[in-house]
Amino acid sequence: MQPRLDWQMPFAALGSPEQNPWLTALCGCLLQGKPDVLALLAVNPFPDAPPKFIRAELYNYQFTDPAGRRATGAWWQRTRAGEYLPVMSLRE
């Protein structure tokens, strides 16, 4: 098992949220602004206050072709594949 969060996320997307309860728990902790969980991130994306809502969406990624890379500078092209976790808040 990879200990790094950024390595765990793509593997979670291979299964359902029910198969990855740690991700739902992570979202709950982010909503609460738990310092121990925020410390897992290189940079706190919520420096002023915890988010009021959070969700997870799925995207399919493909390498750009050489022309696309030259035009945009992007290595990847992504397409939204759907919802992974619906919008969550502490009120739910």
XYZ file of C-alpha atoms in Angstrom:
92
model
C 0.000 0.000 0.000
C 1.327 3.398 -0.970
C 1.351 5.831 1.944
C 1.137 8.935 -0.244
C -2.289 10.436 -0.705
C -1.629 11.465 -4.316
C -0.878 7.820 -5.152
C -3.996 6.533 -3.407
C -6.497 8.732 -5.249
C -6.153 7.157 -8.732
C -6.495 3.684 -7.238
C -9.641 4.741 -5.373
C -11.140 5.753 -8.711
C -10.814 2.148 -9.887
C -13.423 1.135 -7.315
C -16.524 2.599 -5.752
C -16.675 4.986 -2.793
C -18.016 2.068 -0.736
C -14.792 0.194 -1.477
C -12.736 3.210 -0.368
C -14.220 4.463 2.906
C -10.952 6.254 3.671
C -11.761 8.784 0.925
C -15.151 9.644 2.415
C -13.468 9.951 5.824
C -10.785 12.193 4.308
C -13.456 14.487 2.864
C -15.195 14.634 6.240
C -11.939 15.598 7.935
C -11.266 18.292 5.321
C -14.739 19.718 5.947
C -13.896 19.851 9.645
C -10.479 21.413 8.997
C -8.648 18.749 11.018
C -4.995 19.804 11.293
C -3.662 16.221 11.196
C -5.384 15.623 7.862
C -4.422 19.002 6.405
C -0.812 18.132 7.289
C -1.029 15.294 4.733
C -1.225 17.922 1.983
C 1.828 19.786 0.699
C -0.136 23.057 0.828
C -3.355 23.734 2.725
C -5.889 24.548 -0.013
C -8.192 26.055 2.629
C -5.926 28.432 4.582
C -8.675 30.757 5.818
C -11.405 28.263 6.749
C -12.481 24.708 5.951
C -14.606 24.291 2.843
C -18.373 24.294 3.230
C -18.795 21.686 0.496
C -16.588 19.066 -1.117
C -17.034 16.553 -3.941
C -14.985 14.177 -6.048
C -15.317 13.843 -9.793
C -13.828 11.340 -12.214
C -11.816 12.335 -15.271
C -10.266 10.302 -18.060
C -6.782 11.440 -19.055
C -4.989 10.962 -22.359
C -1.648 12.243 -23.520
C -1.922 15.164 -25.904
C -0.566 14.637 -29.384
C 2.577 16.555 -30.415
C 0.568 19.316 -32.100
C -1.633 19.756 -29.038
C 1.414 19.805 -26.790
C 3.018 22.546 -28.884
C -0.210 24.574 -29.032
C -1.197 24.382 -25.359
C 1.903 23.236 -23.486
C -0.258 20.587 -21.809
C 0.903 16.995 -21.510
C -2.611 15.741 -20.745
C -6.073 16.178 -22.123
C -8.859 15.339 -19.711
C -12.527 14.551 -20.157
C -15.026 14.506 -17.320
C -16.271 10.946 -16.804
C -18.793 11.641 -14.044
C -19.310 11.980 -10.331
C -17.377 9.851 -7.838
C -18.549 11.322 -4.532
C -21.586 13.603 -4.488
C -21.389 16.992 -2.833
C -20.806 16.603 0.905
C -21.185 19.114 3.723
C -21.219 18.922 7.500
C -24.953 19.582 7.467
C -25.707 16.238 5.789
